[in-house]
Every structure is written in C-alpha cells, then in structure tokens.
XYZ file of C-alpha atoms in Angstrom:
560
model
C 275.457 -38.780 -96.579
C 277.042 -41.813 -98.461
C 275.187 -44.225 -100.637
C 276.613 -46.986 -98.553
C 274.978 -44.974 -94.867
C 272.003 -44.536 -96.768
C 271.373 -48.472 -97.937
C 272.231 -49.044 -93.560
C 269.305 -46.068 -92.641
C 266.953 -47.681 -95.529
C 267.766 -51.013 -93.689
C 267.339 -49.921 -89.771
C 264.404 -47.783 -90.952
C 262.256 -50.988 -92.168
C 263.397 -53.169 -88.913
C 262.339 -49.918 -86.925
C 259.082 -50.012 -88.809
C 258.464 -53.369 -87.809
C 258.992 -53.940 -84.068
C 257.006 -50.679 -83.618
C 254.144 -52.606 -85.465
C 254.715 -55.990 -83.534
C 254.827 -53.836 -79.894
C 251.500 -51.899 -80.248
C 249.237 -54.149 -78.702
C 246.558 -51.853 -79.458
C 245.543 -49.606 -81.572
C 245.153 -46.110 -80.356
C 241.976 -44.307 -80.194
C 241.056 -42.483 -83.859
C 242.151 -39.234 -84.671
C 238.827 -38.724 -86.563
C 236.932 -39.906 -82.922
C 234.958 -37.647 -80.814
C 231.433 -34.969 -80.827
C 230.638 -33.445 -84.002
C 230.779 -29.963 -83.089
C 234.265 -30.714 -82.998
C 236.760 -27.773 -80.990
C 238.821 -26.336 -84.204
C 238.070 -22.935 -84.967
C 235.657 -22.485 -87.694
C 234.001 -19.595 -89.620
C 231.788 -19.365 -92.985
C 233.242 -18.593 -95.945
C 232.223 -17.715 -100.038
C 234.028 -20.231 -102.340
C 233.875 -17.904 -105.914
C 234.448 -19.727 -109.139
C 235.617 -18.467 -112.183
C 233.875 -18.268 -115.291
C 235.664 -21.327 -116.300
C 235.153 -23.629 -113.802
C 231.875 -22.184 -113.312
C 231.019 -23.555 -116.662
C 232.372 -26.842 -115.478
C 230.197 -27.403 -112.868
C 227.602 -26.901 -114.901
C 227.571 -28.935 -117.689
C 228.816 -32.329 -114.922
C 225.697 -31.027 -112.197
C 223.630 -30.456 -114.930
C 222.534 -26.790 -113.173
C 224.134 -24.107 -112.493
C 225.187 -21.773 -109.036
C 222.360 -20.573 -107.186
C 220.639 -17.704 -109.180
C 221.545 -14.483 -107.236
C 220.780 -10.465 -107.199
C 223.171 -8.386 -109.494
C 223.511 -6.636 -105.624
C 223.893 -10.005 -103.566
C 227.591 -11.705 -103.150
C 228.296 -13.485 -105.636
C 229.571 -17.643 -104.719
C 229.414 -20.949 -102.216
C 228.652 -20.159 -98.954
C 230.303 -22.855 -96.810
C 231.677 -23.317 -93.358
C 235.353 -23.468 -92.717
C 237.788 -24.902 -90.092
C 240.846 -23.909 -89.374
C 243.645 -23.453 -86.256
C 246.387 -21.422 -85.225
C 248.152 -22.747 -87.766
C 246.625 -21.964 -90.821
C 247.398 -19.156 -93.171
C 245.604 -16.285 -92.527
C 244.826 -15.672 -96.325
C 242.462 -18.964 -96.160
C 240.340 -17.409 -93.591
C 239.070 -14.494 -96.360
C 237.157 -14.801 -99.507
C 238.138 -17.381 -101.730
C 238.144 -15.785 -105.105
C 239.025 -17.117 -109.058
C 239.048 -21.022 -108.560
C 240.259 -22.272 -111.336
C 239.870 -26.403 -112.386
C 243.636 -27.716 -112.210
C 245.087 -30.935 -112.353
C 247.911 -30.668 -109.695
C 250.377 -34.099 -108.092
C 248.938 -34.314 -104.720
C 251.788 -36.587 -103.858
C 254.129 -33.409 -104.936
C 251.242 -31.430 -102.978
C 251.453 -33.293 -100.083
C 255.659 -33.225 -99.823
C 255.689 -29.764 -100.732
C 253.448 -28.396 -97.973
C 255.251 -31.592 -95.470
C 258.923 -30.222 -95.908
C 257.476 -26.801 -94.824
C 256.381 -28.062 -91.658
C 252.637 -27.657 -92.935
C 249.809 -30.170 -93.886
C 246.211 -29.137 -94.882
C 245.343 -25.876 -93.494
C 241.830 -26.072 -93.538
C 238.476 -28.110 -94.532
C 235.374 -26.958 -96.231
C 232.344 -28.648 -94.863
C 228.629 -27.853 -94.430
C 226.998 -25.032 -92.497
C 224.924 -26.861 -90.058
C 221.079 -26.607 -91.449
C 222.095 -25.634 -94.852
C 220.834 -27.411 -98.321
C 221.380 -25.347 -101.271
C 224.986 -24.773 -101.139
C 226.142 -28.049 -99.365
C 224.345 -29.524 -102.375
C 226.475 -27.586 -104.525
C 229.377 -28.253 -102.840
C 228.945 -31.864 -102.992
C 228.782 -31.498 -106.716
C 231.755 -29.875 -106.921
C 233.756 -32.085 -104.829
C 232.335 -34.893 -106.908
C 233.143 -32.842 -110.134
C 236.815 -32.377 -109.005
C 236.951 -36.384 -107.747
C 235.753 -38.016 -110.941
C 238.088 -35.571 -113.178
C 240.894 -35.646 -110.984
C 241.587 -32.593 -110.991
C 241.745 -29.449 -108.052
C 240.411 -26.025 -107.567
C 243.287 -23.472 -107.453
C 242.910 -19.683 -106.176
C 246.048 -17.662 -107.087
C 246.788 -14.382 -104.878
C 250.103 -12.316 -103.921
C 250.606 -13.912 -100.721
C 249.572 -17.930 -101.208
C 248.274 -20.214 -103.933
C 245.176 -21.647 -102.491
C 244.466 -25.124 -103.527
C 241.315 -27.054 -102.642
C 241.475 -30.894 -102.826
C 238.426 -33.084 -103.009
C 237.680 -35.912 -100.553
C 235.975 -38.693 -101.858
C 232.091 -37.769 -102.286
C 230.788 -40.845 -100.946
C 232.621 -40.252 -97.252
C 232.159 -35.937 -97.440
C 228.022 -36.937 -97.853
C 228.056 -38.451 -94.919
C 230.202 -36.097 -92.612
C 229.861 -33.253 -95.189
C 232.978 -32.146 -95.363
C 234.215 -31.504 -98.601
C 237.605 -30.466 -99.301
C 241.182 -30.310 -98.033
C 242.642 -26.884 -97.921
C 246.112 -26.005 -98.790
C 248.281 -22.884 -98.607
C 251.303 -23.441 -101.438
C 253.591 -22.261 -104.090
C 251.910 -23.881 -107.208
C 255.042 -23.017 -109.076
C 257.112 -24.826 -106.924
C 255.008 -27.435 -106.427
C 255.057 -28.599 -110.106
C 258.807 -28.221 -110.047
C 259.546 -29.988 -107.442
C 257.441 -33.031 -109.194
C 259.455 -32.166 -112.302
C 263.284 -32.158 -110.356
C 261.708 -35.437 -108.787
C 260.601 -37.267 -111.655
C 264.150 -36.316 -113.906
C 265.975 -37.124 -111.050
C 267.298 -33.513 -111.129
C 269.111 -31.163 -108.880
C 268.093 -27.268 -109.208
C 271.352 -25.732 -109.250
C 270.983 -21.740 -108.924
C 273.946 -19.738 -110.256
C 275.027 -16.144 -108.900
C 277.135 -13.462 -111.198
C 279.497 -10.923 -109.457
C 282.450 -12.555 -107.218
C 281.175 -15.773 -108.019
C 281.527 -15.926 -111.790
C 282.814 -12.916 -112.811
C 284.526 -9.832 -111.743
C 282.522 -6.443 -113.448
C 283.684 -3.262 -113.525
C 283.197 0.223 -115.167
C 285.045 0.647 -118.469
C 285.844 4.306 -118.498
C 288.768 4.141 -121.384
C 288.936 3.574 -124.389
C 289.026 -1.099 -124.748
C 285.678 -0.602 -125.292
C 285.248 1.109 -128.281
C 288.099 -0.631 -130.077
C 288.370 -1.232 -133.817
C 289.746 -4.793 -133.507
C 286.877 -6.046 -131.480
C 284.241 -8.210 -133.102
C 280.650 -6.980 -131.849
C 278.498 -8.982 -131.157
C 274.722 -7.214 -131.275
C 271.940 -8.284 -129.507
C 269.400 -7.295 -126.640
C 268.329 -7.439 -123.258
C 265.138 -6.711 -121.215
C 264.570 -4.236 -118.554
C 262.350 -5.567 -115.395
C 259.564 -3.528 -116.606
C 260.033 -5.056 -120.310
C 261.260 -2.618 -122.067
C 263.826 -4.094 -124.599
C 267.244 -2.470 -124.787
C 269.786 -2.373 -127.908
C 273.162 -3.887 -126.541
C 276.662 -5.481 -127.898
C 279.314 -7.390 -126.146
C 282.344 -8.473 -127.588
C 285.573 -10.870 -126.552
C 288.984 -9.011 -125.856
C 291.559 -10.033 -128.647
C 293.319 -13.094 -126.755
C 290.633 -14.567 -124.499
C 288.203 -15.480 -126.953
C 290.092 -18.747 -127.598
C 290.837 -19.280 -123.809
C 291.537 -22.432 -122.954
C 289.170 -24.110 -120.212
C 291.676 -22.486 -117.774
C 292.632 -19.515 -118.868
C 291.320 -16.071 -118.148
C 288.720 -14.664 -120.309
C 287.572 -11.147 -120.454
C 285.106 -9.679 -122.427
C 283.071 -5.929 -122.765
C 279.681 -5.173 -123.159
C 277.328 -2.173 -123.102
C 274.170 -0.778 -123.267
C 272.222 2.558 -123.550
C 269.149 3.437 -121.810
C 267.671 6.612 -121.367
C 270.360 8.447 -122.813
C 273.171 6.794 -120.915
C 274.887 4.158 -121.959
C 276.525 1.816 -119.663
C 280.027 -0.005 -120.163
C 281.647 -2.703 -118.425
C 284.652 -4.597 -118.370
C 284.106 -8.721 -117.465
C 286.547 -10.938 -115.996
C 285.339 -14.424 -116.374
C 286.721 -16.411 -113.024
C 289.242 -19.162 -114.316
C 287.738 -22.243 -115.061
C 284.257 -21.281 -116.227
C 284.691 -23.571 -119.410
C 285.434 -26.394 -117.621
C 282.688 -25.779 -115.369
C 280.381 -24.698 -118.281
C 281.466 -27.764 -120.125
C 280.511 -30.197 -117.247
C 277.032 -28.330 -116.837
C 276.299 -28.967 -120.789
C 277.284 -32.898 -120.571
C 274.967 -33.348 -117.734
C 271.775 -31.300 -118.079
C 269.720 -34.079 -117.014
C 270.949 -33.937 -113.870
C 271.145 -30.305 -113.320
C 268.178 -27.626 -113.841
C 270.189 -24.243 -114.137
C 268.984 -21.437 -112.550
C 270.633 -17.804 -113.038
C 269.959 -15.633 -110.018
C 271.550 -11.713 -108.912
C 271.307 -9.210 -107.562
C 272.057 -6.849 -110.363
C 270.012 -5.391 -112.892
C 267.985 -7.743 -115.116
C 269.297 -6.290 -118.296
C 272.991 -6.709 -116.855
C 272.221 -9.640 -115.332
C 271.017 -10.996 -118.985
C 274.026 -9.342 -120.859
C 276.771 -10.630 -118.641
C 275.107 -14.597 -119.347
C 274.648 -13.844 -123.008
C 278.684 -13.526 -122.617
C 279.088 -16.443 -120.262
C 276.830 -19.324 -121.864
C 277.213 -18.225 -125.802
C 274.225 -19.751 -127.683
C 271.965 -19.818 -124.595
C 273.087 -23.837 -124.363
C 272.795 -24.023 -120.593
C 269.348 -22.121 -120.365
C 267.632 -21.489 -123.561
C 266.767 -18.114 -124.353
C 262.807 -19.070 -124.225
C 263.257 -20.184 -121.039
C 264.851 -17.433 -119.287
C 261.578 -15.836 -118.131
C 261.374 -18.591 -116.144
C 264.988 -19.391 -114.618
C 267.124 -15.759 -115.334
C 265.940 -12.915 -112.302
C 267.169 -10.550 -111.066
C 266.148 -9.314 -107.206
C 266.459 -5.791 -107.758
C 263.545 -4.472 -110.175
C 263.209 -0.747 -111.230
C 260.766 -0.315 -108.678
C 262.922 -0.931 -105.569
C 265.404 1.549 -104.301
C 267.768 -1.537 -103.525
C 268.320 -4.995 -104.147
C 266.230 -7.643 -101.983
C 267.295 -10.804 -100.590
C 267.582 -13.900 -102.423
C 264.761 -16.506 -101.285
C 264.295 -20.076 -102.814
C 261.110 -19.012 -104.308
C 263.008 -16.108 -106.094
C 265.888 -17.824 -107.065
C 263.988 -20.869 -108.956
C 261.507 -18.130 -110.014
C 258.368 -19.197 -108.464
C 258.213 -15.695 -107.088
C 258.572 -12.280 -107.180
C 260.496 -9.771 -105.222
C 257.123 -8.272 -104.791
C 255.277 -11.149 -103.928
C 254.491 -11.631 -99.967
C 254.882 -15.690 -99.488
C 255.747 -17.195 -95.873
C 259.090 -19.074 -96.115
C 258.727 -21.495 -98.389
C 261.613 -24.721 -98.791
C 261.812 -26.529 -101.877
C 260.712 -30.480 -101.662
C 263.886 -31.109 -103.908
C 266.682 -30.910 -104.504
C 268.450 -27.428 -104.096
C 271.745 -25.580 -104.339
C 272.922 -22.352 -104.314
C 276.128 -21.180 -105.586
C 277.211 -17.848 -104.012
C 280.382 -15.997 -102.661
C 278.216 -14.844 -99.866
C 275.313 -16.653 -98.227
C 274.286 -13.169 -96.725
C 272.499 -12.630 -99.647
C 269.984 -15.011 -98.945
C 267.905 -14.517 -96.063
C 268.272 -16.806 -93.265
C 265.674 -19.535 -93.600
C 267.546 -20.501 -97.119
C 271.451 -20.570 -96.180
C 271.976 -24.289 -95.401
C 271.180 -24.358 -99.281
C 274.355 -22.713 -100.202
C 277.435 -23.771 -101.318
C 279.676 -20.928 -100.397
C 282.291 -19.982 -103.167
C 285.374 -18.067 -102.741
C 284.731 -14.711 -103.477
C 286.754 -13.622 -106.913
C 287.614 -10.187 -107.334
C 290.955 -9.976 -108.818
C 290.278 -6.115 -110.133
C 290.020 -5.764 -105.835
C 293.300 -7.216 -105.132
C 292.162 -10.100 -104.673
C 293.938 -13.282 -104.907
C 294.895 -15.194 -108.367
C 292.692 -18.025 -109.266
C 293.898 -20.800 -110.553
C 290.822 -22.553 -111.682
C 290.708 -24.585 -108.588
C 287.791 -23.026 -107.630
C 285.726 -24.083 -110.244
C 286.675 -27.281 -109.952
C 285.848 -27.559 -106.330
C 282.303 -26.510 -107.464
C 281.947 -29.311 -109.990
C 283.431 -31.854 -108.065
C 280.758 -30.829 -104.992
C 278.092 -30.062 -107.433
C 278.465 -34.231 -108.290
C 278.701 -35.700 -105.071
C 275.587 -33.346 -104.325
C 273.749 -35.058 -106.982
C 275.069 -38.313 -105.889
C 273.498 -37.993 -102.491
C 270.098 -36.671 -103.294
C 269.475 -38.251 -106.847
C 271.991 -40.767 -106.984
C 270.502 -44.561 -106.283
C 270.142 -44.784 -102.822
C 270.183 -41.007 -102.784
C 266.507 -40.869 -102.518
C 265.548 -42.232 -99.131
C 264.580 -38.948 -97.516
C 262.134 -37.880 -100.810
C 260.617 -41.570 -100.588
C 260.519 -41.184 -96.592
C 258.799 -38.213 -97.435
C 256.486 -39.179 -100.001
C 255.191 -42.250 -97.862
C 254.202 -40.270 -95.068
C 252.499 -37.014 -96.687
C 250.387 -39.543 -98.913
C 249.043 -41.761 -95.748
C 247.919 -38.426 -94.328
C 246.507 -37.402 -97.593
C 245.144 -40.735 -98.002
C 243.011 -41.072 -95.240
C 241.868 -37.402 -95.174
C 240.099 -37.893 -98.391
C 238.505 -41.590 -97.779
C 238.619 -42.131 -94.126
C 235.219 -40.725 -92.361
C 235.499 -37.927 -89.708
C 233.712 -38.020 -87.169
C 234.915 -34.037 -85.944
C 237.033 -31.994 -87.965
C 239.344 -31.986 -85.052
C 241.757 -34.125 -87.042
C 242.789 -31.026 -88.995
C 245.365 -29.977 -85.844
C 246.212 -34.000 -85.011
C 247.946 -33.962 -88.436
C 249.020 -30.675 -88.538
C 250.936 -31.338 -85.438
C 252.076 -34.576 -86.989
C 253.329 -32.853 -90.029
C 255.275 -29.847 -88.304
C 257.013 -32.459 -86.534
C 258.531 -34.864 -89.314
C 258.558 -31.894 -91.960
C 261.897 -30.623 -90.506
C 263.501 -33.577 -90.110
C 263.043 -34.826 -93.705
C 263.655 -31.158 -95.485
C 266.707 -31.054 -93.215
C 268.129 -34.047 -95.182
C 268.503 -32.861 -98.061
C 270.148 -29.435 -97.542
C 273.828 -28.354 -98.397
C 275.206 -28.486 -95.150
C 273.511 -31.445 -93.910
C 274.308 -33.489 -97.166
C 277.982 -31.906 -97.666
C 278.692 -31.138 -93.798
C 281.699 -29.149 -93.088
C 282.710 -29.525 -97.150
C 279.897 -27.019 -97.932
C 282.306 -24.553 -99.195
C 284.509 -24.082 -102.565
C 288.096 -22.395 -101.922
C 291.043 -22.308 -103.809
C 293.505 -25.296 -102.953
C 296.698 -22.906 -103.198
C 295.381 -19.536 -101.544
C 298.454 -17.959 -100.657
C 297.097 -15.157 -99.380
C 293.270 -13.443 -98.158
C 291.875 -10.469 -99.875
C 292.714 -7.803 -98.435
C 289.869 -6.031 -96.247
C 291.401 -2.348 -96.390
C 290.707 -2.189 -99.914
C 286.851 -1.297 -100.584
C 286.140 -1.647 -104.232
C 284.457 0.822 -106.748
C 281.378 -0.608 -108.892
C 278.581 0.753 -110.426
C 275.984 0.058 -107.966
C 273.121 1.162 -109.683
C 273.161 -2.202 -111.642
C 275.120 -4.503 -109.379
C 272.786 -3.927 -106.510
C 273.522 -1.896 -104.061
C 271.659 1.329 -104.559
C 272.626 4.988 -105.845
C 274.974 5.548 -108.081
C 279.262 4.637 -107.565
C 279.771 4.190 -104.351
C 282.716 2.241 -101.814
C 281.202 -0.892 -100.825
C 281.844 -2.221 -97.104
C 284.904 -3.770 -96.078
C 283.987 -7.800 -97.087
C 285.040 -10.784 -93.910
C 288.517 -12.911 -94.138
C 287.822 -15.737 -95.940
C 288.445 -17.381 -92.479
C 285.801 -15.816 -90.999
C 283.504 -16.752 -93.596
C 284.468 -20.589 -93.279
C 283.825 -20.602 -89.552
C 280.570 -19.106 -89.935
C 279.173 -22.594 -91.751
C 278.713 -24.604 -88.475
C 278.197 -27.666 -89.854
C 277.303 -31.159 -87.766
C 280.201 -33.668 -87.923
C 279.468 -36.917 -89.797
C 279.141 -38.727 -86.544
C 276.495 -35.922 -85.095
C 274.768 -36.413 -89.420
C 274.307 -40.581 -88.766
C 273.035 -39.892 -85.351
C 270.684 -37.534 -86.471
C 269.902 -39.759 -89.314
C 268.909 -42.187 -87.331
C 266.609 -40.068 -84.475
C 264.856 -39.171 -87.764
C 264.206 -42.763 -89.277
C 262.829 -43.925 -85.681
C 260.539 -40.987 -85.314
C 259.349 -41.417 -89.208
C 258.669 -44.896 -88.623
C 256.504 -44.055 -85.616
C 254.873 -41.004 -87.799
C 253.874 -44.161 -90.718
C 252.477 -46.369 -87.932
C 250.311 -43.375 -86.389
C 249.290 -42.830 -90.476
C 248.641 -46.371 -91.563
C 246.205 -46.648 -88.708
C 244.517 -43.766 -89.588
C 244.028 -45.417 -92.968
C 242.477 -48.019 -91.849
C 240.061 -46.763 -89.225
C-alpha cells in the first residue's frame, strides 16, 4: 500500500468515524446489561501461585494463602467463565503464576490480530468469602504494581490481567484471561517501538547451494582454516573449521563465493562444499547499514549445527546476529529427536517456539517477512508472510545468477519497510492499537453487570482481527510483486534432474537420497494469487468503515 493511499485511508477513516458518531441517535443497549447469572459457560477453577509471587502477596495483604492440609489442593479456588471460544488449556488448573510486568497494549494487539480477545474472567464463587477475599487482594496487588500474573505451559502462556479493584468488589470479578505467546508478545512491542521489520532468513536454495564434498578441495594445503564450533540441538558442542576457496574470498559484492566446512560427530565427520548465491555481499552489506530497521532472523530446515556453520561462513564476525544472540534468532526445525524436519511456523521462525511446543496458530502483531525459495515449507496459516525467492541451485543445473536476485530482495525488503514502518506506514498497527485498548479499557474499569460481555467482545474481536493482521502481510502489502526472480532468466531449472544432498542435515530424513522433482518457476509464480491494487484499496476501505464502527461500539462501552 503506498504512503500517499495510506494518508487518503487515514483521512476517509476519521470522516467515517465521524458521521457514524453524528447518525447514532442512540446509544445501544450495554454489552455489560442483563441478570447476573449471566449465560457464558462457567466452571471453578484453582489459581496456584508460585513461591515467588506467593511471597508477594504476602508481604502487600499482609497474610498469607489460606492455611491448608499437606493432603488438601494446594491454591485459589475461584469461578471461571468462558465460551466456545476459549482455549481449552484455561479451563484446567492454573499452575506457577508468576508476577510479570507485560504491555497490555502489545497484549491486547497480539491476541486482536489472532482473531482472539480475553478468553476468560475470574470472578467469585457465589457464597464464597475466603478466597474471593484473596482474590481481591491479588487483583489489587497486581493493579497498584502494574504488573500481571503469567502461567507458562507447552501449549499457551496464560496471562491474567487485573481489573481495577474498586469495580471487581462490586461485581467480583477479578481478572481478564488471556491465552498468548509471551515471547511474541514482547517482540512484537519491541519491532513496534524500533520501528522494525522481523526479517527471517532461510539457507539452502535461497542463500546458498550445499553439497557433499567427497574429493579432495577440502583437505587442501592452501586453504586458510578457520576453527571454531557449533552446537547440536541437544547442546552438545562440536569441533568444526570452514575455510574460503583460494579466489572467492575477495569476491566482489557480485561475484561467486564458495567456501568448505566440516565437522565430526560421533565418529563421522561431515564435509560440504558452499556456493554462496551471487549478490550476498551486497545484500549482507544493505542488512548491516540498516539494522534498525531490520531484526534478522536465521531459520532452516537443516541441522542446527549446519545450520550455524553455514552462517558462521555467510555473516563473518556474527555482525548481522551476534553470536549471544543466536539462541534466540538462529533454529533450526529439525532437532535430533524428530525423524524429519517440521514445518516452519511464525512462532518457530522468530523463535518464540519450539518444534515441540503445541501452540494454536499464532500471527505476529508486526511486522513480518519471510524469505524462502519455497513457501511450502511453512504451513499454510503463515504463507502470505513470504517473499518467495528464486530457487538457486546451480550444482542442479540450475540457471546462472546474476545477482539480480538479491537485489530484487533488497529492493522489496525496503519498500516492505516503507509500508509497514515507514511514516504513514503505521495506520493498520495504530488502527489496531486503538481498538484492542478500548476493549481492554473498559473490561478493567467499566462495571459488569453479567459476564456475558466476555463473547460480545470476543465476537467483536474475531471480526476486526483479520482485517487488520491482513494488512500487514506480504502479499497484501507487496500484491502480485511478492516474489524475487532473476530479471534475465533465460531458461527454468530443469525438473528431470533430481538432485543428490545429504539429507540427514538438510532436512529431509535418512541418509542421501533423490529429492522430488521441484515446480517450474512458472508454476510457482501463479500459485501467489495475489489481490490487484484496485481489489487492495477496496478492501482497504471495507476495513476502515467496519473499524470505525468496531471504535464507536468500544468507546460506548467505555463510557457506560
């Protein structure tokens, strides 16, 4: 979308806004209305602190949780409501809350651009004392500190957010329940705040072309060796050397470059042969002058001790990603422990998550690209976020490269950044923003009269969450551009030649074995089926109305 369609939306958006105001004669009736019972499903629930935050609650109450047999449950009995459309992990015990301070605005987007808004509220069994005593305590505790509770499992991050203690004494309910990536959360806030675009980067026939050394290059006297190591997914730390072939060291910016590398482990020791897809320094160059706009992420489905060899080669000095922050931006999808490589997700990729880890699909509220020769590797939820890159694999008989590529990428990576970062690039994050902190908002202060609301805004948020994540995708932000080929392709790849590679680190299971004939390249383009600009401002617009209607609808509830 360009700056000067954006500064138009921004425009219609606030004249939209304002005849919606001026035509409602009336206000509707309150969400928060009707019996107390209310209709939401509800059960009870133990809310079990940890040590920590038990201690906490002590010292602000002045007491301490209710006194209990070594053989009774331990925890805050409360009463919880829910719907259909809460995760199911909130309806168990809620274990380990730890005292966090967390950016319920970034809470609020993140959980509104996945379609979600609270999941649940903790209130008061009817006829209880003791606990909802406690409870109220807590929520003050949490209130006056600003700060959250925070229950970490394999499936969700459960975070409990305090209404304000004066309103939850009178309708006793206490908290806002959400179902998150905490990880993701707090990066998103980060990528917000820097006005930063996460930028995930994948290896083989994107970057480079690997393959088995088998001869001799690899053990040559002339080559300068350079030692280091690399870590296996379960941590062991492996011995390993890589070193530039005589000529390519000094590449120009568009030039080939090849290096070797190798490792042992176990007994065997693995060699390799990298070809370093023309135009890497130029890229590499462009990613170093502008690392506050970019957060690099390194992503593949190779081994992680390949994986970290092959970058060590790539980005010498660790200048792109620092070496102390790899544990937290290098991964690799196929661990010792699976049998094959898993999918790419955008938890995984900006590693907020394991392979092993069992999240629902989770969007990130930010900015996002993926830069991959195949968006098959991602599963589907994720593939609008991918900028799909000419596959390079010249030791496949593939075609030459002139470096055009990689300047395609840099050249989309910066009108990417332009649109989501840039100025007026911000509307749909602000858009956003507005809307998940009016419904936050008035959960916490506004009274409820049922905890019916809980589905009113969960409704509300499914419905504007897709059309504000949808904004800042790949394809809807680069349309039918989302893609990165070579500008004088003479020829495609040809698909009767299936290519040898070590699959037991490049991800694809056993040991060498023929991969699958790949697509044309021209079936791969017409498989992005990206809107036309004209469909983009149309949609644009649909979206502005109904997000204007959504902040009406939320400013009332405010002020009920």
């Amino acid at each position: 979308m360009s700056s000067r369609h954006l500064q138009r939306s921004l425009s219609d958006s606030r004249q939209q806004l304002s005849r919606i105001i001026a035509e409602s004669s009336h206000r509707p009736p309150s969400p928060m209305s009707g019996g107390n019972q209310g209709s939401v499903p509800w059960g009870n629930c133990r809310l079990v602190l940890s040590s920590a935050a038990e201690g906490a609650y002590r010292r602000h109450s002045g007491t301490q949780v209710e006194e209990q047999d070594e053989d009774m449950p331990r925890g805050i009995v409360a009463r919880l409501y829910f719907s259909t459309a809460t995760h199911p992990v909130i309806r168990q015990i809620l274990e380990g809350f730890e005292l966090r301070k967390i950016s319920l605005p970034a809470l609020g987007v993140q959980n509104l651009m996945n379609n979600r808004g609270p999941d649940a509220l903790v209130g008061r069994i009817p006829g209880e004392e003791v606990h909802s005593g406690q409870l109220l305590e807590l929520c003050r505790l949490c209130h006056d500190e600003g700060l959250t509770l925070v229950s970490r499992t394999r499936d969700v991050d459960v975070v409990l957010v305090p209404r304000n203690p004066d309103v939850a004494a009178k309708d006793s309910l206490y908290f806002l329940v959400y179902a998150t990536n905490v990880k993701a959360v707090e990066l998103c806030e980060a990528l917000r705040r820097d006005k930063q675009v996460a930028v995930v980067l994948d290896l083989d026939n994107t970057l480079v072309d690997a393959t088995l050394d088998e001869g001799d290059t690899i053990d040559g006297d002339d080559l300068q060796w350079i030692r280091t190591d690399v870590e296996t997914s379960t941590g062991q730390k492996l011995e390993a050397r890589f070193a530039h072939v005589p000529g390519s060291e000094d590449a120009d910016a568009r030039q080939d470059r090849v290096f070797v590398m190798a490792w042992t482990r176990s007994g065997v020791e693995w060699r390799y042969r990298v070809r370093v897809r023309r135009g890497w320094g130029m890229f590499r160059a462009h990613l170093l002058d502008n690392l506050d706009k970019y957060l690099v992420f390194l992503c593949s489905k190779g081994k992680k001790e390949y994986v970290e060899l092959i970058w060590q080669g790539l980005d010498p000095g660790s200048r792109i990603i620092p070496r102390d922050a790899w544990y937290a931006r290098v991964s690799s999808t196929y661990p010792d422990t699976l049998a094959k490589a898993a999918h790419k997700t955008a938890l995984i990729a900006l590693s907020c998550s394991t392979v092993h880890d069992q999240y629902a699909e989770t969007h990130l509220a930010a900015p996002f690209i993926c830069i991959d020769d195949s968006p098959d590797t991602y599963e589907e939820p994720y593939r609008s976020s991918v900028l799909l890159v000419e596959e390079y694999s010249p030791s496949d008989g593939g075609p030459a490269d002139t470096g055009s590529v990689m300047q395609c990428i840099t050249d989309k990576l910066s009108e990417y950044w332009e649109a989501t970062c840039g100025e007026l690039g911000t509307f749909a994050w602000q858009a956003a923003l507005s809307f998940s902190t009016a419904i936050l908002g008035a959960m916490q202060r506004t009274l409820m009269e049922s905890p019916d609301a809980l589905s009113y805004l969960q409704d509300r948020c499914a419905k504007q969450g897709e059309l504000l994540w949808r904004q800042i995708t790949v394809e809807y932000v680069l349309g039918s551009s989302a893609t990165a080929m070579g500008f004088d392709m003479k020829k495609e790849p040809s698909i009767d030649s299936p290519k040898s590679v070590s699959t037991a680190m490049q991800g694809s299971g056993g040991s060498l074995s023929q991969l699958p004939h790949r697509q044309s390249l021209d079936s791969r383009k017409e498989s992005i089926d990206a809107p036309t600009d004209g469909e983009m401002r149309r949609a644009a617009q649909r979206d502005i109305e109904s997000l204007a209607d959504d902040l009406v609808h939320a400013n009332m509830m405010m002020q009920c």
